[in-house]
């Protein structure tokens, strides 16, 4: 395959690269296959029209004529596949029929174009391709047997024959371009009819959304893996270390040795405490085990300012959403403690109509700036990835309310 | 005392066995998951089970559930639960699933303080309730607004917190630098102020009231 994403890009690229690429051949395949396919559809259409028209009086004809949209749908499906010759990278699948049984005018249009204009034009160009450059290129061979008449140009010497061959080469190149441009034109028209740009955009957005939510899930899985590794590896080792040191303390007599072991024990415990804080920041285990409500109770329990919780959460939510909501609450309460000068805070969380809504309100001084600091920006990015939203209302003098809404699908 | 130890990390399991054995206890089984724990606890009828909360296969709260099952079948078995992190979400479950005393819930770090740890083991085996000081601190922090504890003074709450951690009157007096008589007076006030379950031990009932909020 070439480095060009599609034939149209290739044809506008550097000539040597285009001519040496597969694109002229793909275009040729597209144009050449149009001829038999178009002819076949023409014959089928004519037969159906003739049979349907002749029998329309006995009603049966109506059924035959009603088969034309079905035919068009088949033709469109085959054209979608053939489009990949010119525009690869587009899925060839048929979009689901929004209203089965209804006539699709774009599909019918494509079929009629294919059965009438396309194959005729393509056949004419192919004929030109086969004859003119062919004859010119073969001139040096042909001139030995006979003289040649090429559209009023009499070629009878060997020198002239070589000139003719040169002209043939130029004609071949021009035709390669002509065929590719023609194929691109036809394919673009077919694509526009069968696969309008809005539909393509909508599909691209859909795909983007899928990949983005996949990324969020992967990110969440990775956080948990790190948390589990720390938990089952480093933390266990540190606990074992404190146990060994604790046992040593019992065995050692008073003296500098015991003092050193006690110091080492204290350091190991501090390391353990730090590790616990780190793990909680990565992904709190209680969130995995007991869900959002329990995890929020934990934060509130550690919080220096009284927090009133009103959590109407029933059952578990998807892990990515639980994690986003947890970090939303955690980050906002941290902000309340650090900046707001609040005397109390309230956390409300509830689900409605396939969405989780969480609000954190404090009675502090207000004036929170969503642009300042990285915490809120990080939360917003996290919510964006889940198609969620973040609203901040923080007039000077307070109160501050931060609210997140996140769809649950 | 006959003890079954359940802990999936081999290093910790061996450490626990070593510490318990050096204190003269008889570790009749040391197992790596909740299924084995249930099997052994049923077969060997230990006096005490020391178990990690989080164990295979799901690494959530197998140990806690296994402890509840054991207690339901053999109410006399004391349980010491160990956890790598403090979650007061477990306390509620613990109290609901294992009524009565003989229950402990400690952070794994505490095991390193060998003497204190062995002391806690003894208290739990004797029917006491020992809750990790850090959990107790959480609970203290958030129980000011309403509930039965609102009637207590700060000092009484402190005394109750130490009771929850499993300290004796003498121990509480030592921690708070007051006389044992003063502690007894505080405890009397606590018993008078809290709505206690007349059927159970007043001390245990007060601690449970405290932990439930």
JSON list of C-alpha atoms in Angstrom, two decimals, chain A residues 167-386:
[
{"chain": "A", "resi": 167, "resn": "UNK", "atom": "CA", "xyz": [3.89, 10.49, -27.11]},
{"chain": "A", "resi": 168, "resn": "UNK", "atom": "CA", "xyz": [2.31, 7.20, -26.10]},
{"chain": "A", "resi": 169, "resn": "UNK", "atom": "CA", "xyz": [4.09, 7.31, -22.79]},
{"chain": "A", "resi": 170, "resn": "UNK", "atom": "CA", "xyz": [2.86, 10.86, -22.16]},
{"chain": "A", "resi": 171, "resn": "UNK", "atom": "CA", "xyz": [-0.65, 9.77, -23.14]},
{"chain": "A", "resi": 172, "resn": "UNK", "atom": "CA", "xyz": [-0.41, 6.83, -20.76]},
{"chain": "A", "resi": 173, "resn": "UNK", "atom": "CA", "xyz": [0.55, 9.14, -17.90]},
{"chain": "A", "resi": 174, "resn": "UNK", "atom": "CA", "xyz": [-2.25, 11.56, -18.75]},
{"chain": "A", "resi": 175, "resn": "UNK", "atom": "CA", "xyz": [-4.70, 8.71, -18.88]},
{"chain": "A", "resi": 176, "resn": "UNK", "atom": "CA", "xyz": [-3.52, 7.38, -15.55]},
{"chain": "A", "resi": 177, "resn": "UNK", "atom": "CA", "xyz": [-4.42, 10.78, -14.15]},
{"chain": "A", "resi": 178, "resn": "UNK", "atom": "CA", "xyz": [-7.65, 10.93, -16.08]},
{"chain": "A", "resi": 179, "resn": "UNK", "atom": "CA", "xyz": [-8.74, 7.52, -14.84]},
{"chain": "A", "resi": 180, "resn": "UNK", "atom": "CA", "xyz": [-7.85, 8.30, -11.24]},
{"chain": "A", "resi": 181, "resn": "UNK", "atom": "CA", "xyz": [-9.64, 11.64, -11.35]},
{"chain": "A", "resi": 182, "resn": "UNK", "atom": "CA", "xyz": [-12.66, 10.03, -12.95]},
{"chain": "A", "resi": 183, "resn": "UNK", "atom": "CA", "xyz": [-12.67, 7.25, -10.35]},
{"chain": "A", "resi": 184, "resn": "UNK", "atom": "CA", "xyz": [-12.31, 9.82, -7.58]},
{"chain": "A", "resi": 185, "resn": "UNK", "atom": "CA", "xyz": [-15.14, 11.89, -8.98]},
{"chain": "A", "resi": 186, "resn": "UNK", "atom": "CA", "xyz": [-17.47, 8.95, -9.28]},
{"chain": "A", "resi": 187, "resn": "UNK", "atom": "CA", "xyz": [-16.51, 7.54, -5.92]},
{"chain": "A", "resi": 188, "resn": "UNK", "atom": "CA", "xyz": [-16.91, 10.94, -4.24]},
{"chain": "A", "resi": 189, "resn": "UNK", "atom": "CA", "xyz": [-20.36, 11.34, -5.74]},
{"chain": "A", "resi": 190, "resn": "UNK", "atom": "CA", "xyz": [-21.35, 7.82, -4.64]},
{"chain": "A", "resi": 191, "resn": "UNK", "atom": "CA", "xyz": [-19.94, 8.46, -1.19]},
{"chain": "A", "resi": 192, "resn": "UNK", "atom": "CA", "xyz": [-21.74, 11.76, -0.90]},
{"chain": "A", "resi": 193, "resn": "UNK", "atom": "CA", "xyz": [-25.03, 10.09, -1.77]},
{"chain": "A", "resi": 194, "resn": "UNK", "atom": "CA", "xyz": [-24.61, 6.92, 0.27]},
{"chain": "A", "resi": 195, "resn": "UNK", "atom": "CA", "xyz": [-22.61, 8.26, 3.14]},
{"chain": "A", "resi": 196, "resn": "UNK", "atom": "CA", "xyz": [-23.31, 11.96, 3.64]},
{"chain": "A", "resi": 197, "resn": "UNK", "atom": "CA", "xyz": [-20.68, 14.01, 5.54]},
{"chain": "A", "resi": 198, "resn": "UNK", "atom": "CA", "xyz": [-22.99, 14.54, 8.57]},
{"chain": "A", "resi": 199, "resn": "UNK", "atom": "CA", "xyz": [-23.37, 10.80, 8.96]},
{"chain": "A", "resi": 200, "resn": "UNK", "atom": "CA", "xyz": [-19.60, 10.37, 8.66]},
{"chain": "A", "resi": 201, "resn": "UNK", "atom": "CA", "xyz": [-19.04, 13.08, 11.29]},
{"chain": "A", "resi": 202, "resn": "UNK", "atom": "CA", "xyz": [-21.59, 11.57, 13.61]},
{"chain": "A", "resi": 203, "resn": "UNK", "atom": "CA", "xyz": [-19.92, 8.23, 13.28]},
{"chain": "A", "resi": 204, "resn": "UNK", "atom": "CA", "xyz": [-16.49, 9.72, 13.89]},
{"chain": "A", "resi": 205, "resn": "UNK", "atom": "CA", "xyz": [-17.81, 11.39, 17.05]},
{"chain": "A", "resi": 206, "resn": "UNK", "atom": "CA", "xyz": [-19.30, 8.10, 18.15]},
{"chain": "A", "resi": 207, "resn": "UNK", "atom": "CA", "xyz": [-16.02, 6.33, 17.58]},
{"chain": "A", "resi": 208, "resn": "UNK", "atom": "CA", "xyz": [-14.15, 9.05, 19.43]},
{"chain": "A", "resi": 209, "resn": "UNK", "atom": "CA", "xyz": [-16.52, 8.76, 22.35]},
{"chain": "A", "resi": 210, "resn": "UNK", "atom": "CA", "xyz": [-16.06, 5.00, 22.46]},
{"chain": "A", "resi": 211, "resn": "UNK", "atom": "CA", "xyz": [-12.29, 5.26, 22.39]},
{"chain": "A", "resi": 212, "resn": "UNK", "atom": "CA", "xyz": [-12.33, 7.97, 25.04]},
{"chain": "A", "resi": 213, "resn": "UNK", "atom": "CA", "xyz": [-14.45, 5.99, 27.45]},
{"chain": "A", "resi": 214, "resn": "UNK", "atom": "CA", "xyz": [-12.22, 3.00, 26.75]},
{"chain": "A", "resi": 215, "resn": "UNK", "atom": "CA", "xyz": [-9.27, 5.15, 27.74]},
{"chain": "A", "resi": 216, "resn": "UNK", "atom": "CA", "xyz": [-10.94, 6.22, 30.98]},
{"chain": "A", "resi": 217, "resn": "UNK", "atom": "CA", "xyz": [-11.65, 2.59, 31.84]},
{"chain": "A", "resi": 218, "resn": "UNK", "atom": "CA", "xyz": [-8.09, 1.62, 31.07]},
{"chain": "A", "resi": 219, "resn": "UNK", "atom": "CA", "xyz": [-6.85, 4.46, 33.24]},
{"chain": "A", "resi": 220, "resn": "UNK", "atom": "CA", "xyz": [-9.07, 3.38, 36.11]},
{"chain": "A", "resi": 221, "resn": "UNK", "atom": "CA", "xyz": [-7.97, -0.25, 35.77]},
{"chain": "A", "resi": 222, "resn": "UNK", "atom": "CA", "xyz": [-4.37, 0.85, 35.84]},
{"chain": "A", "resi": 223, "resn": "UNK", "atom": "CA", "xyz": [-4.88, 2.89, 39.00]},
{"chain": "A", "resi": 224, "resn": "UNK", "atom": "CA", "xyz": [-6.36, -0.13, 40.69]},
{"chain": "A", "resi": 225, "resn": "UNK", "atom": "CA", "xyz": [-3.53, -2.33, 39.54]},
{"chain": "A", "resi": 226, "resn": "UNK", "atom": "CA", "xyz": [-1.00, 0.10, 41.00]},
{"chain": "A", "resi": 227, "resn": "UNK", "atom": "CA", "xyz": [-3.01, 0.30, 44.21]},
{"chain": "A", "resi": 228, "resn": "UNK", "atom": "CA", "xyz": [-3.15, -3.48, 44.48]},
{"chain": "A", "resi": 229, "resn": "UNK", "atom": "CA", "xyz": [0.55, -3.87, 43.73]},
{"chain": "A", "resi": 230, "resn": "UNK", "atom": "CA", "xyz": [1.45, -1.41, 46.46]},
{"chain": "A", "resi": 231, "resn": "UNK", "atom": "CA", "xyz": [-1.03, -2.98, 48.80]},
{"chain": "A", "resi": 232, "resn": "UNK", "atom": "CA", "xyz": [-0.06, -6.59, 48.29]},
{"chain": "A", "resi": 233, "resn": "UNK", "atom": "CA", "xyz": [3.63, -5.96, 47.76]},
{"chain": "A", "resi": 234, "resn": "UNK", "atom": "CA", "xyz": [5.30, -2.98, 49.38]},
{"chain": "A", "resi": 235, "resn": "UNK", "atom": "CA", "xyz": [2.81, -2.58, 52.21]},
{"chain": "A", "resi": 236, "resn": "UNK", "atom": "CA", "xyz": [3.02, -6.23, 53.24]},
{"chain": "A", "resi": 237, "resn": "UNK", "atom": "CA", "xyz": [6.80, -6.09, 53.26]},
{"chain": "A", "resi": 238, "resn": "UNK", "atom": "CA", "xyz": [6.79, -3.00, 55.42]},
{"chain": "A", "resi": 239, "resn": "UNK", "atom": "CA", "xyz": [4.38, -4.59, 57.88]},
{"chain": "A", "resi": 240, "resn": "UNK", "atom": "CA", "xyz": [6.61, -7.68, 58.02]},
{"chain": "A", "resi": 241, "resn": "UNK", "atom": "CA", "xyz": [9.55, -5.37, 58.68]},
{"chain": "A", "resi": 242, "resn": "UNK", "atom": "CA", "xyz": [7.79, -3.68, 61.60]},
{"chain": "A", "resi": 243, "resn": "UNK", "atom": "CA", "xyz": [6.94, -7.11, 62.99]},
{"chain": "A", "resi": 244, "resn": "UNK", "atom": "CA", "xyz": [10.57, -8.18, 62.83]},
{"chain": "A", "resi": 245, "resn": "UNK", "atom": "CA", "xyz": [11.70, -4.94, 64.42]},
{"chain": "A", "resi": 246, "resn": "UNK", "atom": "CA", "xyz": [9.00, -5.27, 67.09]},
{"chain": "A", "resi": 247, "resn": "UNK", "atom": "CA", "xyz": [10.20, -8.78, 67.91]},
{"chain": "A", "resi": 248, "resn": "UNK", "atom": "CA", "xyz": [13.81, -7.57, 68.03]},
{"chain": "A", "resi": 249, "resn": "UNK", "atom": "CA", "xyz": [12.80, -4.88, 70.54]},
{"chain": "A", "resi": 250, "resn": "UNK", "atom": "CA", "xyz": [11.53, -7.59, 72.86]},
{"chain": "A", "resi": 251, "resn": "UNK", "atom": "CA", "xyz": [14.75, -9.55, 72.61]},
{"chain": "A", "resi": 252, "resn": "UNK", "atom": "CA", "xyz": [17.31, -6.79, 72.83]},
{"chain": "A", "resi": 253, "resn": "UNK", "atom": "CA", "xyz": [18.62, -5.56, 76.18]},
{"chain": "A", "resi": 254, "resn": "UNK", "atom": "CA", "xyz": [18.44, -1.85, 76.96]},
{"chain": "A", "resi": 255, "resn": "UNK", "atom": "CA", "xyz": [21.23, 0.09, 75.29]},
{"chain": "A", "resi": 256, "resn": "UNK", "atom": "CA", "xyz": [22.16, 1.89, 72.08]},
{"chain": "A", "resi": 257, "resn": "UNK", "atom": "CA", "xyz": [21.27, -1.18, 69.99]},
{"chain": "A", "resi": 258, "resn": "UNK", "atom": "CA", "xyz": [17.70, -1.18, 71.25]},
{"chain": "A", "resi": 259, "resn": "UNK", "atom": "CA", "xyz": [17.43, 2.57, 70.68]},
{"chain": "A", "resi": 260, "resn": "UNK", "atom": "CA", "xyz": [18.49, 2.13, 67.06]},
{"chain": "A", "resi": 261, "resn": "UNK", "atom": "CA", "xyz": [15.98, -0.64, 66.50]},
{"chain": "A", "resi": 262, "resn": "UNK", "atom": "CA", "xyz": [13.24, 1.49, 68.05]},
{"chain": "A", "resi": 263, "resn": "UNK", "atom": "CA", "xyz": [14.19, 4.33, 65.73]},
{"chain": "A", "resi": 264, "resn": "UNK", "atom": "CA", "xyz": [14.14, 2.00, 62.73]},
{"chain": "A", "resi": 265, "resn": "UNK", "atom": "CA", "xyz": [10.74, 0.77, 63.86]},
{"chain": "A", "resi": 266, "resn": "UNK", "atom": "CA", "xyz": [9.40, 4.31, 64.01]},
{"chain": "A", "resi": 267, "resn": "UNK", "atom": "CA", "xyz": [10.76, 5.08, 60.55]},
{"chain": "A", "resi": 268, "resn": "UNK", "atom": "CA", "xyz": [9.20, 1.94, 59.11]},
{"chain": "A", "resi": 269, "resn": "UNK", "atom": "CA", "xyz": [5.86, 2.91, 60.66]},
{"chain": "A", "resi": 270, "resn": "UNK", "atom": "CA", "xyz": [6.10, 6.39, 59.21]},
{"chain": "A", "resi": 271, "resn": "UNK", "atom": "CA", "xyz": [6.82, 4.86, 55.80]},
{"chain": "A", "resi": 272, "resn": "UNK", "atom": "CA", "xyz": [3.74, 2.68, 56.24]},
{"chain": "A", "resi": 273, "resn": "UNK", "atom": "CA", "xyz": [1.59, 5.66, 57.15]},
{"chain": "A", "resi": 274, "resn": "UNK", "atom": "CA", "xyz": [2.87, 7.58, 54.12]},
{"chain": "A", "resi": 275, "resn": "UNK", "atom": "CA", "xyz": [2.21, 4.59, 51.90]},
{"chain": "A", "resi": 276, "resn": "UNK", "atom": "CA", "xyz": [-1.35, 4.33, 53.19]},
{"chain": "A", "resi": 277, "resn": "UNK", "atom": "CA", "xyz": [-1.97, 7.97, 52.32]},
{"chain": "A", "resi": 278, "resn": "UNK", "atom": "CA", "xyz": [-0.50, 7.43, 48.86]},
{"chain": "A", "resi": 279, "resn": "UNK", "atom": "CA", "xyz": [-2.64, 4.38, 48.23]},
{"chain": "A", "resi": 280, "resn": "UNK", "atom": "CA", "xyz": [-5.74, 6.24, 49.34]},
{"chain": "A", "resi": 281, "resn": "UNK", "atom": "CA", "xyz": [-4.88, 9.00, 46.86]},
{"chain": "A", "resi": 282, "resn": "UNK", "atom": "CA", "xyz": [-4.45, 6.53, 44.02]},
{"chain": "A", "resi": 283, "resn": "UNK", "atom": "CA", "xyz": [-7.60, 4.57, 44.59]},
{"chain": "A", "resi": 284, "resn": "UNK", "atom": "CA", "xyz": [-9.13, 4.11, 48.02]},
{"chain": "A", "resi": 285, "resn": "UNK", "atom": "CA", "xyz": [-9.79, 0.45, 48.70]},
{"chain": "A", "resi": 286, "resn": "UNK", "atom": "CA", "xyz": [-13.01, 1.19, 50.51]},
{"chain": "A", "resi": 287, "resn": "UNK", "atom": "CA", "xyz": [-14.37, 2.62, 47.25]},
{"chain": "A", "resi": 288, "resn": "UNK", "atom": "CA", "xyz": [-13.79, -0.72, 45.53]},
{"chain": "A", "resi": 289, "resn": "UNK", "atom": "CA", "xyz": [-15.12, -2.77, 48.42]},
{"chain": "A", "resi": 290, "resn": "UNK", "atom": "CA", "xyz": [-18.05, -0.73, 49.64]},
{"chain": "A", "resi": 291, "resn": "UNK", "atom": "CA", "xyz": [-18.86, 1.84, 47.00]},
{"chain": "A", "resi": 292, "resn": "UNK", "atom": "CA", "xyz": [-19.15, 5.58, 46.86]},
{"chain": "A", "resi": 293, "resn": "UNK", "atom": "CA", "xyz": [-21.32, 6.21, 49.92]},
{"chain": "A", "resi": 294, "resn": "UNK", "atom": "CA", "xyz": [-18.97, 4.35, 52.29]},
{"chain": "A", "resi": 295, "resn": "UNK", "atom": "CA", "xyz": [-15.91, 6.00, 50.77]},
{"chain": "A", "resi": 296, "resn": "UNK", "atom": "CA", "xyz": [-17.47, 9.45, 51.17]},
{"chain": "A", "resi": 297, "resn": "UNK", "atom": "CA", "xyz": [-18.25, 8.69, 54.81]},
{"chain": "A", "resi": 298, "resn": "UNK", "atom": "CA", "xyz": [-14.55, 7.91, 55.23]},
{"chain": "A", "resi": 299, "resn": "UNK", "atom": "CA", "xyz": [-13.51, 11.27, 53.81]},
{"chain": "A", "resi": 300, "resn": "UNK", "atom": "CA", "xyz": [-16.05, 13.07, 55.95]},
{"chain": "A", "resi": 301, "resn": "UNK", "atom": "CA", "xyz": [-14.78, 11.21, 59.02]},
{"chain": "A", "resi": 302, "resn": "UNK", "atom": "CA", "xyz": [-11.24, 12.45, 58.44]},
{"chain": "A", "resi": 303, "resn": "UNK", "atom": "CA", "xyz": [-12.33, 15.97, 57.61]},
{"chain": "A", "resi": 304, "resn": "UNK", "atom": "CA", "xyz": [-11.48, 18.79, 60.03]},
{"chain": "A", "resi": 305, "resn": "UNK", "atom": "CA", "xyz": [-14.69, 20.75, 59.26]},
{"chain": "A", "resi": 306, "resn": "UNK", "atom": "CA", "xyz": [-18.11, 19.19, 60.03]},
{"chain": "A", "resi": 307, "resn": "UNK", "atom": "CA", "xyz": [-19.56, 17.73, 56.84]},
{"chain": "A", "resi": 308, "resn": "UNK", "atom": "CA", "xyz": [-23.24, 17.01, 56.45]},
{"chain": "A", "resi": 309, "resn": "UNK", "atom": "CA", "xyz": [-23.80, 14.09, 54.10]},
{"chain": "A", "resi": 310, "resn": "UNK", "atom": "CA", "xyz": [-26.98, 13.48, 52.17]},
{"chain": "A", "resi": 311, "resn": "UNK", "atom": "CA", "xyz": [-26.33, 10.55, 49.88]},
{"chain": "A", "resi": 312, "resn": "UNK", "atom": "CA", "xyz": [-29.21, 8.96, 48.03]},
{"chain": "A", "resi": 313, "resn": "UNK", "atom": "CA", "xyz": [-27.21, 6.31, 46.21]},
{"chain": "A", "resi": 314, "resn": "UNK", "atom": "CA", "xyz": [-28.68, 2.88, 45.73]},
{"chain": "A", "resi": 315, "resn": "UNK", "atom": "CA", "xyz": [-26.47, 0.08, 44.53]},
{"chain": "A", "resi": 316, "resn": "UNK", "atom": "CA", "xyz": [-23.14, 0.45, 42.83]},
{"chain": "A", "resi": 317, "resn": "UNK", "atom": "CA", "xyz": [-22.29, 2.76, 39.96]},
{"chain": "A", "resi": 318, "resn": "UNK", "atom": "CA", "xyz": [-19.81, 2.04, 37.15]},
{"chain": "A", "resi": 319, "resn": "UNK", "atom": "CA", "xyz": [-16.27, 2.13, 38.60]},
{"chain": "A", "resi": 320, "resn": "UNK", "atom": "CA", "xyz": [-15.10, 5.07, 36.48]},
{"chain": "A", "resi": 321, "resn": "UNK", "atom": "CA", "xyz": [-18.06, 7.15, 37.66]},
{"chain": "A", "resi": 322, "resn": "UNK", "atom": "CA", "xyz": [-17.61, 6.16, 41.29]},
{"chain": "A", "resi": 323, "resn": "UNK", "atom": "CA", "xyz": [-13.97, 7.13, 41.07]},
{"chain": "A", "resi": 324, "resn": "UNK", "atom": "CA", "xyz": [-14.73, 10.47, 39.39]},
{"chain": "A", "resi": 325, "resn": "UNK", "atom": "CA", "xyz": [-17.37, 11.30, 41.99]},
{"chain": "A", "resi": 326, "resn": "UNK", "atom": "CA", "xyz": [-15.07, 10.25, 44.84]},
{"chain": "A", "resi": 327, "resn": "UNK", "atom": "CA", "xyz": [-12.23, 12.44, 43.65]},
{"chain": "A", "resi": 328, "resn": "UNK", "atom": "CA", "xyz": [-14.68, 15.26, 42.96]},
{"chain": "A", "resi": 329, "resn": "UNK", "atom": "CA", "xyz": [-15.86, 15.20, 46.57]},
{"chain": "A", "resi": 330, "resn": "UNK", "atom": "CA", "xyz": [-12.39, 14.66, 47.96]},
{"chain": "A", "resi": 331, "resn": "UNK", "atom": "CA", "xyz": [-10.88, 17.52, 45.96]},
{"chain": "A", "resi": 332, "resn": "UNK", "atom": "CA", "xyz": [-13.69, 19.92, 46.76]},
{"chain": "A", "resi": 333, "resn": "UNK", "atom": "CA", "xyz": [-13.62, 19.18, 50.47]},
{"chain": "A", "resi": 334, "resn": "UNK", "atom": "CA", "xyz": [-9.87, 19.71, 50.42]},
{"chain": "A", "resi": 335, "resn": "UNK", "atom": "CA", "xyz": [-10.47, 23.09, 48.79]},
{"chain": "A", "resi": 336, "resn": "UNK", "atom": "CA", "xyz": [-13.07, 23.90, 51.43]},
{"chain": "A", "resi": 337, "resn": "UNK", "atom": "CA", "xyz": [-10.62, 23.08, 54.20]},
{"chain": "A", "resi": 338, "resn": "UNK", "atom": "CA", "xyz": [-7.75, 24.99, 52.61]},
{"chain": "A", "resi": 339, "resn": "UNK", "atom": "CA", "xyz": [-9.31, 28.07, 51.12]},
{"chain": "A", "resi": 340, "resn": "UNK", "atom": "CA", "xyz": [-12.90, 28.67, 52.05]},
{"chain": "A", "resi": 341, "resn": "UNK", "atom": "CA", "xyz": [-12.63, 29.37, 55.77]},
{"chain": "A", "resi": 342, "resn": "UNK", "atom": "CA", "xyz": [-15.89, 27.49, 56.09]},
{"chain": "A", "resi": 343, "resn": "UNK", "atom": "CA", "xyz": [-17.55, 26.35, 59.32]},
{"chain": "A", "resi": 344, "resn": "UNK", "atom": "CA", "xyz": [-19.39, 23.49, 57.68]},
{"chain": "A", "resi": 345, "resn": "UNK", "atom": "CA", "xyz": [-19.88, 21.79, 54.36]},
{"chain": "A", "resi": 346, "resn": "UNK", "atom": "CA", "xyz": [-22.61, 19.73, 52.77]},
{"chain": "A", "resi": 347, "resn": "UNK", "atom": "CA", "xyz": [-22.34, 16.94, 50.27]},
{"chain": "A", "resi": 348, "resn": "UNK", "atom": "CA", "xyz": [-25.43, 15.87, 48.36]},
{"chain": "A", "resi": 349, "resn": "UNK", "atom": "CA", "xyz": [-25.37, 13.03, 45.89]},
{"chain": "A", "resi": 350, "resn": "UNK", "atom": "CA", "xyz": [-28.27, 11.44, 44.09]},
{"chain": "A", "resi": 351, "resn": "UNK", "atom": "CA", "xyz": [-29.12, 9.72, 40.85]},
{"chain": "A", "resi": 352, "resn": "UNK", "atom": "CA", "xyz": [-31.84, 10.78, 38.51]},
{"chain": "A", "resi": 353, "resn": "UNK", "atom": "CA", "xyz": [-32.74, 9.85, 34.95]},
{"chain": "A", "resi": 354, "resn": "UNK", "atom": "CA", "xyz": [-29.52, 7.97, 34.22]},
{"chain": "A", "resi": 355, "resn": "UNK", "atom": "CA", "xyz": [-27.28, 10.64, 35.69]},
{"chain": "A", "resi": 356, "resn": "UNK", "atom": "CA", "xyz": [-25.33, 11.00, 38.90]},
{"chain": "A", "resi": 357, "resn": "UNK", "atom": "CA", "xyz": [-25.42, 14.45, 40.46]},
{"chain": "A", "resi": 358, "resn": "UNK", "atom": "CA", "xyz": [-23.10, 15.45, 43.25]},
{"chain": "A", "resi": 359, "resn": "UNK", "atom": "CA", "xyz": [-22.98, 18.83, 44.88]},
{"chain": "A", "resi": 360, "resn": "UNK", "atom": "CA", "xyz": [-20.56, 20.18, 47.46]},
{"chain": "A", "resi": 361, "resn": "UNK", "atom": "CA", "xyz": [-21.62, 23.34, 49.25]},
{"chain": "A", "resi": 362, "resn": "UNK", "atom": "CA", "xyz": [-19.74, 25.27, 51.93]},
{"chain": "A", "resi": 363, "resn": "UNK", "atom": "CA", "xyz": [-20.58, 28.32, 53.98]},
{"chain": "A", "resi": 364, "resn": "UNK", "atom": "CA", "xyz": [-17.19, 29.90, 53.45]},
{"chain": "A", "resi": 365, "resn": "UNK", "atom": "CA", "xyz": [-16.09, 33.17, 51.94]},
{"chain": "A", "resi": 366, "resn": "UNK", "atom": "CA", "xyz": [-16.77, 32.29, 48.29]},
{"chain": "A", "resi": 367, "resn": "UNK", "atom": "CA", "xyz": [-14.84, 33.76, 45.38]},
{"chain": "A", "resi": 368, "resn": "UNK", "atom": "CA", "xyz": [-13.45, 30.43, 44.26]},
{"chain": "A", "resi": 369, "resn": "UNK", "atom": "CA", "xyz": [-11.67, 30.76, 40.94]},
{"chain": "A", "resi": 370, "resn": "UNK", "atom": "CA", "xyz": [-12.03, 27.72, 38.71]},
{"chain": "A", "resi": 371, "resn": "UNK", "atom": "CA", "xyz": [-8.97, 28.85, 36.72]},
{"chain": "A", "resi": 372, "resn": "UNK", "atom": "CA", "xyz": [-6.69, 28.87, 39.74]},
{"chain": "A", "resi": 373, "resn": "UNK", "atom": "CA", "xyz": [-5.03, 25.65, 40.75]},
{"chain": "A", "resi": 374, "resn": "UNK", "atom": "CA", "xyz": [-4.91, 22.36, 38.99]},
{"chain": "A", "resi": 375, "resn": "UNK", "atom": "CA", "xyz": [-7.38, 20.43, 41.12]},
{"chain": "A", "resi": 376, "resn": "UNK", "atom": "CA", "xyz": [-10.56, 21.70, 39.50]},
{"chain": "A", "resi": 377, "resn": "UNK", "atom": "CA", "xyz": [-9.02, 21.56, 36.01]},
{"chain": "A", "resi": 378, "resn": "UNK", "atom": "CA", "xyz": [-8.12, 17.91, 36.59]},
{"chain": "A", "resi": 379, "resn": "UNK", "atom": "CA", "xyz": [-11.66, 17.18, 37.79]},
{"chain": "A", "resi": 380, "resn": "UNK", "atom": "CA", "xyz": [-13.10, 18.88, 34.75]},
{"chain": "A", "resi": 381, "resn": "UNK", "atom": "CA", "xyz": [-10.91, 16.82, 32.41]},
{"chain": "A", "resi": 382, "resn": "UNK", "atom": "CA", "xyz": [-11.91, 13.66, 34.23]},
{"chain": "A", "resi": 383, "resn": "UNK", "atom": "CA", "xyz": [-15.59, 14.53, 33.93]},
{"chain": "A", "resi": 384, "resn": "UNK", "atom": "CA", "xyz": [-15.23, 15.59, 30.29]},
{"chain": "A", "resi": 385, "resn": "UNK", "atom": "CA", "xyz": [-13.98, 12.14, 29.49]},
{"chain": "A", "resi": 386, "resn": "UNK", "atom": "CA", "xyz": [-17.17, 10.72, 30.99]}
]
